[in-house]
Short mmCIF file of C-alpha atoms in Angstrom, two decimals:
data_model
loop_
_atom_site.label_atom_id
_atom_site.label_comp_id
_atom_site.label_asym_id
_atom_site.label_seq_id
_atom_site.Cartn_x
_atom_site.Cartn_y
_atom_site.Cartn_z
CA UNK I 2 -5.02 -3.38 -12.37
CA UNK I 3 -8.56 -2.93 -11.11
CA UNK I 4 -7.65 -3.11 -7.46
CA UNK I 5 -4.81 -3.61 -5.07
CA UNK I 6 -5.18 -7.37 -5.12
CA UNK I 7 -4.57 -7.35 -8.85
CA UNK I 8 -1.84 -4.77 -8.53
CA UNK I 9 -0.07 -7.01 -6.06
CA UNK I 10 0.32 -9.75 -8.62
CA UNK I 11 2.15 -7.30 -10.87
CA UNK I 12 4.56 -6.03 -8.26
CA UNK I 13 5.36 -9.13 -6.20
CA UNK I 14 3.32 -8.04 -3.17
CA UNK I 15 4.46 -4.51 -3.49
CA UNK I 16 3.23 -1.06 -4.03
CA UNK I 17 4.80 -0.19 -7.30
CA UNK I 18 3.78 -1.60 -10.60
CA UNK I 19 5.55 0.87 -12.81
CA UNK I 20 4.12 1.65 -16.23
CA UNK I 21 6.36 1.55 -19.25
CA UNK I 22 8.72 4.49 -19.00
CA UNK I 23 10.35 5.88 -22.05
CA UNK I 24 14.07 6.23 -22.39
CA UNK I 25 15.33 9.74 -21.71
CA UNK I 26 17.90 11.83 -23.58
CA UNK I 27 21.47 11.00 -22.65
CA UNK I 28 22.13 14.29 -20.89
CA UNK I 29 20.47 17.40 -19.57
CA UNK I 30 21.55 20.85 -18.52
CA UNK I 31 22.08 21.08 -14.72
CA UNK I 32 19.65 24.01 -14.48
CA UNK I 33 16.78 21.70 -15.43
CA UNK I 34 17.08 19.84 -12.13
CA UNK I 35 15.47 21.44 -9.08
CA UNK I 36 16.79 21.54 -5.54
CA UNK I 37 14.61 23.22 -2.90
CA UNK I 38 10.87 23.74 -2.66
CA UNK I 39 9.53 27.29 -3.17
CA UNK I 40 9.44 27.67 0.63
CA UNK I 41 13.13 26.75 0.78
CA UNK I 42 12.47 23.98 3.29
CA UNK I 43 13.39 20.57 1.97
CA UNK I 44 13.89 19.19 -1.54
CA UNK I 45 11.22 19.04 -4.22
CA UNK I 46 9.98 15.49 -4.73
CA UNK I 47 8.18 13.37 -7.31
CA UNK I 48 6.73 10.11 -5.97
CA UNK I 49 6.06 7.23 -8.38
CA UNK I 50 4.67 4.81 -5.81
CA UNK I 51 1.20 4.90 -4.19
CA UNK I 52 2.58 3.79 -0.83
CA UNK I 53 5.20 6.53 -0.70
CA UNK I 54 2.59 8.97 -2.03
CA UNK I 55 0.52 8.53 1.13
CA UNK I 56 3.46 8.95 3.49
CA UNK I 57 5.00 11.90 1.69
CA UNK I 58 1.64 13.68 1.65
CA UNK I 59 1.88 13.69 5.46
CA UNK I 60 5.56 14.37 6.07
CA UNK I 61 6.43 16.81 3.25
CA UNK I 62 5.16 20.32 2.59
CA UNK I 63 2.55 20.38 -0.19
CA UNK I 64 4.84 22.61 -2.24
CA UNK I 65 7.60 20.01 -2.00
CA UNK I 66 5.52 17.21 -3.49
CA UNK I 67 5.49 18.15 -7.17
CA UNK I 68 3.62 15.02 -8.26
CA UNK I 69 2.41 11.66 -7.02
CA UNK I 70 1.74 8.44 -8.90
CA UNK I 71 -1.36 8.13 -11.06
CA UNK I 72 -2.40 5.13 -8.95
CA UNK I 73 -3.30 7.45 -6.09
CA UNK I 74 -5.81 9.25 -8.30
CA UNK I 75 -7.54 5.94 -9.05
CA UNK I 76 -10.12 4.80 -6.46
CA UNK I 77 -9.09 1.19 -7.11
CA UNK I 78 -5.40 1.84 -6.47
CA UNK I 79 -5.21 4.68 -3.97
CA UNK I 80 -4.12 4.09 -0.39
CA UNK I 81 -4.49 7.76 0.56
CA UNK I 82 -7.95 8.38 -0.87
CA UNK I 83 -8.67 10.18 -4.12
CA UNK I 84 -9.85 13.34 -2.34
CA UNK I 85 -6.49 13.80 -0.63
CA UNK I 86 -4.65 12.72 -3.77
CA UNK I 87 -6.54 15.30 -5.80
CA UNK I 88 -4.54 18.06 -4.12
CA UNK I 89 -1.48 16.90 -6.03
CA UNK I 90 -0.57 16.57 -9.68
CA UNK I 91 -0.20 12.98 -10.87
CA UNK I 92 2.33 11.44 -13.21
CA UNK I 93 2.42 8.23 -15.20
CA UNK I 94 6.09 7.87 -14.31
CA UNK I 95 7.77 8.46 -17.66
CA UNK I 96 11.22 9.99 -17.50
CA UNK I 97 10.02 12.87 -19.67
CA UNK I 98 7.21 13.69 -17.24
CA UNK I 99 9.51 13.56 -14.26
CA UNK I 100 12.17 15.68 -15.93
CA UNK I 101 9.63 18.35 -16.85
CA UNK I 102 8.80 18.78 -13.16
CA UNK I 103 12.46 19.43 -12.24
CA UNK I 104 12.49 17.63 -8.89
CA UNK I 105 15.49 17.31 -6.65
CA UNK I 106 14.42 13.82 -5.64
CA UNK I 107 12.46 10.97 -7.23
CA UNK I 108 10.97 8.34 -4.91
CA UNK I 109 9.85 4.92 -6.12
CA UNK I 110 9.59 1.34 -4.91
CA UNK I 111 12.02 -1.47 -5.60
CA UNK I 112 10.64 -2.29 -9.02
CA UNK I 113 11.86 0.69 -11.02
CA UNK I 114 12.87 -0.61 -14.46
CA UNK I 115 16.67 -0.66 -14.96
CA UNK I 116 16.38 1.57 -18.03
CA UNK I 117 14.51 4.16 -16.00
CA UNK I 118 17.09 4.05 -13.21
CA UNK I 119 19.89 4.53 -15.72
CA UNK I 120 18.09 7.40 -17.46
CA UNK I 121 17.44 9.24 -14.20
CA UNK I 122 21.08 8.82 -13.22
CA UNK I 123 22.26 10.22 -16.57
CA UNK I 124 19.99 13.20 -16.12
CA UNK I 125 21.33 13.92 -12.65
CA UNK I 126 18.05 13.10 -10.91
CA UNK I 127 18.49 11.42 -7.54
CA UNK I 128 16.38 8.27 -7.14
CA UNK I 129 15.45 6.83 -3.75
CA UNK I 130 13.96 3.32 -3.85
CA UNK I 131 11.84 2.39 -0.84
CA UNK I 132 11.21 -1.31 -0.21
CA UNK I 133 7.86 -2.82 0.67
CA UNK I 134 6.94 -2.67 4.35
CA UNK I 135 6.22 -6.27 5.43
CA UNK I 136 5.92 -5.50 9.16
CA UNK I 137 5.04 -2.56 11.39
CA UNK I 138 8.73 -1.96 12.27
CA UNK I 139 9.46 -1.93 8.52
CA UNK I 140 6.83 0.75 8.10
CA UNK I 141 8.29 2.82 10.92
CA UNK I 142 11.68 2.70 9.20
CA UNK I 143 10.05 3.67 5.90
CA UNK I 144 8.25 6.63 7.48
CA UNK I 145 11.38 7.89 9.20
CA UNK I 146 13.44 7.55 6.04
CA UNK I 147 10.96 9.49 3.91
CA UNK I 148 10.48 12.17 6.56
CA UNK I 149 14.24 12.63 6.80
CA UNK I 150 14.54 12.86 3.02
CA UNK I 151 11.78 15.48 2.98
CA UNK I 152 13.62 17.44 5.66
CA UNK I 153 10.90 17.06 8.30
CA UNK I 154 11.88 14.18 10.62
CA UNK I 155 9.59 15.49 13.36
CA UNK I 156 6.57 14.82 11.12
CA UNK I 157 7.70 11.25 10.68
CA UNK I 158 7.89 10.83 14.44
CA UNK I 159 4.39 12.27 14.79
CA UNK I 160 3.05 9.69 12.33
CA UNK I 161 4.92 6.90 14.14
CA UNK I 162 3.35 7.99 17.44
CA UNK I 163 -0.09 7.96 15.84
CA UNK I 164 0.46 4.39 14.70
CA UNK I 165 1.77 3.38 18.13
CA UNK I 166 -1.41 4.76 19.67
CA UNK I 167 -3.48 2.72 17.23
CA UNK I 168 -1.44 -0.38 18.05
CA UNK I 169 -2.10 0.06 21.76
CA UNK I 170 -5.84 0.51 21.14
CA UNK I 171 -6.13 -2.60 18.97
CA UNK I 172 -4.09 -5.11 20.95
CA UNK I 173 -5.33 -8.70 20.67
CA UNK I 174 -7.78 -9.79 23.36
CA UNK I 175 -6.95 -12.71 25.63
CA UNK I 176 -7.41 -16.15 24.16
CA UNK I 177 -6.26 -18.14 21.19
CA UNK I 178 -5.90 -16.35 17.84
CA UNK I 179 -8.91 -16.66 15.55
CA UNK I 180 -8.22 -18.28 12.14
CA UNK I 181 -8.94 -15.79 9.38
CA UNK I 182 -8.40 -15.54 5.65
CA UNK I 183 -8.11 -12.31 3.70
CA UNK I 184 -9.86 -13.24 0.45
CA UNK I 185 -9.51 -10.92 -2.51
CA UNK I 186 -11.07 -10.65 -5.93
CA UNK I 187 -10.69 -13.78 -8.01
CA UNK I 188 -10.07 -15.92 -4.91
CA UNK I 189 -6.57 -14.54 -4.20
CA UNK I 190 -5.37 -14.78 -0.58
CA UNK I 191 -2.94 -12.68 1.43
CA UNK I 192 -0.07 -14.84 2.63
CA UNK I 193 2.56 -14.66 5.33
CA UNK I 194 5.38 -12.15 5.17
CA UNK I 195 3.02 -9.26 4.43
CA UNK I 196 1.98 -6.25 6.45
CA UNK I 197 -1.66 -7.33 6.58
CA UNK I 198 -0.59 -10.66 8.07
CA UNK I 199 1.41 -8.81 10.74
CA UNK I 200 -1.62 -6.67 11.57
CA UNK I 201 -3.86 -9.74 11.71
CA UNK I 202 -1.58 -11.26 14.33
CA UNK I 203 -1.52 -8.07 16.36
CA UNK I 204 -5.31 -7.84 16.51
CA UNK I 205 -5.92 -11.44 17.54
CA UNK I 206 -6.17 -13.36 14.29
CA UNK I 207 -4.13 -16.15 12.73
CA UNK I 208 -3.58 -16.06 8.99
CA UNK I 209 -5.22 -19.36 8.03
CA UNK I 210 -3.94 -19.16 4.46
CA UNK I 211 -0.46 -20.16 5.61
CA UNK I 212 -1.81 -23.17 7.50
CA UNK I 213 -3.24 -24.40 4.20
CA UNK I 214 0.17 -24.16 2.58
CA UNK I 215 -0.83 -21.11 0.55
CA UNK I 216 1.75 -18.48 -0.29
CA UNK I 217 1.26 -14.81 -1.00
CA UNK I 218 -1.15 -14.24 -3.93
CA UNK I 219 -2.09 -17.94 -4.10
CA UNK I 220 -5.54 -18.82 -5.41
CA UNK I 221 -8.09 -20.34 -3.05
CA UNK I 222 -11.09 -21.74 -4.99
CA UNK I 223 -14.59 -21.27 -3.66
CA UNK I 224 -14.97 -25.05 -3.30
CA UNK I 225 -11.96 -25.24 -0.98
CA UNK I 226 -13.20 -22.34 1.11
CA UNK I 227 -16.61 -24.02 1.50
CA UNK I 228 -15.06 -27.39 2.35
CA UNK I 229 -12.82 -25.98 5.08
CA UNK I 230 -13.96 -22.49 6.06
CA UNK I 231 -12.02 -20.42 8.59
CA UNK I 232 -13.68 -18.67 11.51
CA UNK I 233 -13.46 -15.34 9.69
CA UNK I 234 -13.43 -14.42 6.01
CA UNK I 235 -12.25 -10.88 5.39
CA UNK I 236 -13.58 -10.05 1.94
CA UNK I 237 -11.24 -7.52 0.36
CA UNK I 238 -12.95 -6.72 -2.89
CA UNK I 239 -15.87 -5.14 -4.67
CA UNK I 240 -18.69 -7.67 -4.63
CA UNK I 241 -20.35 -5.83 -7.53
CA UNK I 242 -17.39 -6.39 -9.85
CA UNK I 243 -17.14 -9.42 -12.09
CA UNK I 244 -13.69 -10.36 -10.76
CA UNK I 245 -15.07 -10.43 -7.20
CA UNK I 246 -18.08 -12.70 -7.67
CA UNK I 247 -16.60 -15.23 -5.24
CA UNK I 248 -16.76 -12.74 -2.41
CA UNK I 249 -20.53 -12.47 -2.60
CA UNK I 250 -21.39 -16.03 -3.64
CA UNK I 251 -24.70 -17.23 -2.10
CA UNK I 252 -23.03 -20.44 -0.91
CA UNK I 253 -20.92 -18.43 1.52
CA UNK I 254 -24.03 -17.16 3.26
CA UNK I 255 -24.90 -20.72 4.23
CA UNK I 256 -21.70 -21.21 6.21
CA UNK I 257 -22.35 -21.62 9.91
CA UNK I 258 -19.74 -20.57 12.43
CA UNK I 259 -18.01 -18.29 9.93
CA UNK I 260 -18.06 -14.52 10.13
CA UNK I 261 -17.84 -12.68 6.82
CA UNK I 262 -16.74 -9.06 6.96
CA UNK I 263 -15.70 -6.59 4.27
CA UNK I 264 -12.18 -5.18 4.29
CA UNK I 265 -11.30 -2.25 2.09
CA UNK I 266 -8.61 -3.54 -0.33
CA UNK I 267 -6.91 -0.13 -0.13
CA UNK I 268 -5.83 -1.11 3.40
CA UNK I 269 -3.94 -4.24 2.42
CA UNK I 270 -0.49 -3.35 1.16
CA UNK I 271 0.70 0.08 2.23
CA UNK I 272 1.96 1.01 5.64
CA UNK I 273 2.23 4.49 7.08
CA UNK I 274 -1.08 6.32 7.50
CA UNK I 275 -3.15 3.31 6.40
CA UNK I 276 -2.07 1.27 9.44
CA UNK I 277 -4.36 2.97 12.00
CA UNK I 278 -7.34 2.49 9.67
CA UNK I 279 -6.50 -1.17 9.14
CA UNK I 280 -5.99 -1.81 12.83
CA UNK I 281 -9.29 -0.16 13.70
CA UNK I 282 -11.16 -2.27 11.17
CA UNK I 283 -9.53 -5.55 12.20
CA UNK I 284 -10.12 -4.84 15.89
CA UNK I 285 -13.75 -4.04 15.12
CA UNK I 286 -14.22 -7.40 13.38
CA UNK I 287 -12.32 -9.24 16.13
CA UNK I 288 -14.72 -7.90 18.77
CA UNK I 289 -17.64 -9.50 16.93
CA UNK I 290 -16.06 -12.97 16.99
CA UNK I 291 -16.62 -15.14 20.05
#
């Protein structure tokens, strides 16, 4: 899992590829499970998902967020930035690690292993599973749900308003949508039914991967890209890494009528606070395309 494009393949377009989590003891004393944060405002929380990490870091008190996922401490997997993530303890997601932190609430995505779900239930730990946000309205619902769980719904509304402002500032210009492909390391494309596709549409692009019959995480070979290039290639990968050699191939530089622009892969899959950054970048690229 070197980057979000690779992580996506493991989690079916999602934000939560959970590591192997050991089985927990069959029972635990009630006093081992926490309830409120030290400030007394809202429950203590452990987040096992990099997408929920980023949202909870904004809508919960720092003292409430006992730990975030180890992905957020990895530059290749963090959607909140490693500097911000460094303020919080990280966890690999094992039941033993979570139990030791004594949270009132565990937050994960929809791919929590059944054995882990059962173990958390036996231990009396409440688990909230948050689905992937495939659209901006999905992300708004996700933000509001997490803010309510944290006991700070007003902070969720503040984040929603910030995204709405970014949406207004990045609205698509007049004219037909510009065909674009988000091309990731190894030639993987971002398909329809994803948040990045929704944001492409909003900023004046058309996801050209779908027009080619490509689904989410399909492979688009370099030869096919050269034979039928879109107007814009958004290169979401590290061109210095071996898995991303396609993104910096010299043959791409010879394409005429095609704009190539980098897109931080950390912006691809999570909603919440990453949306304004993604919108700003897409709108910036769109302004360069005639």
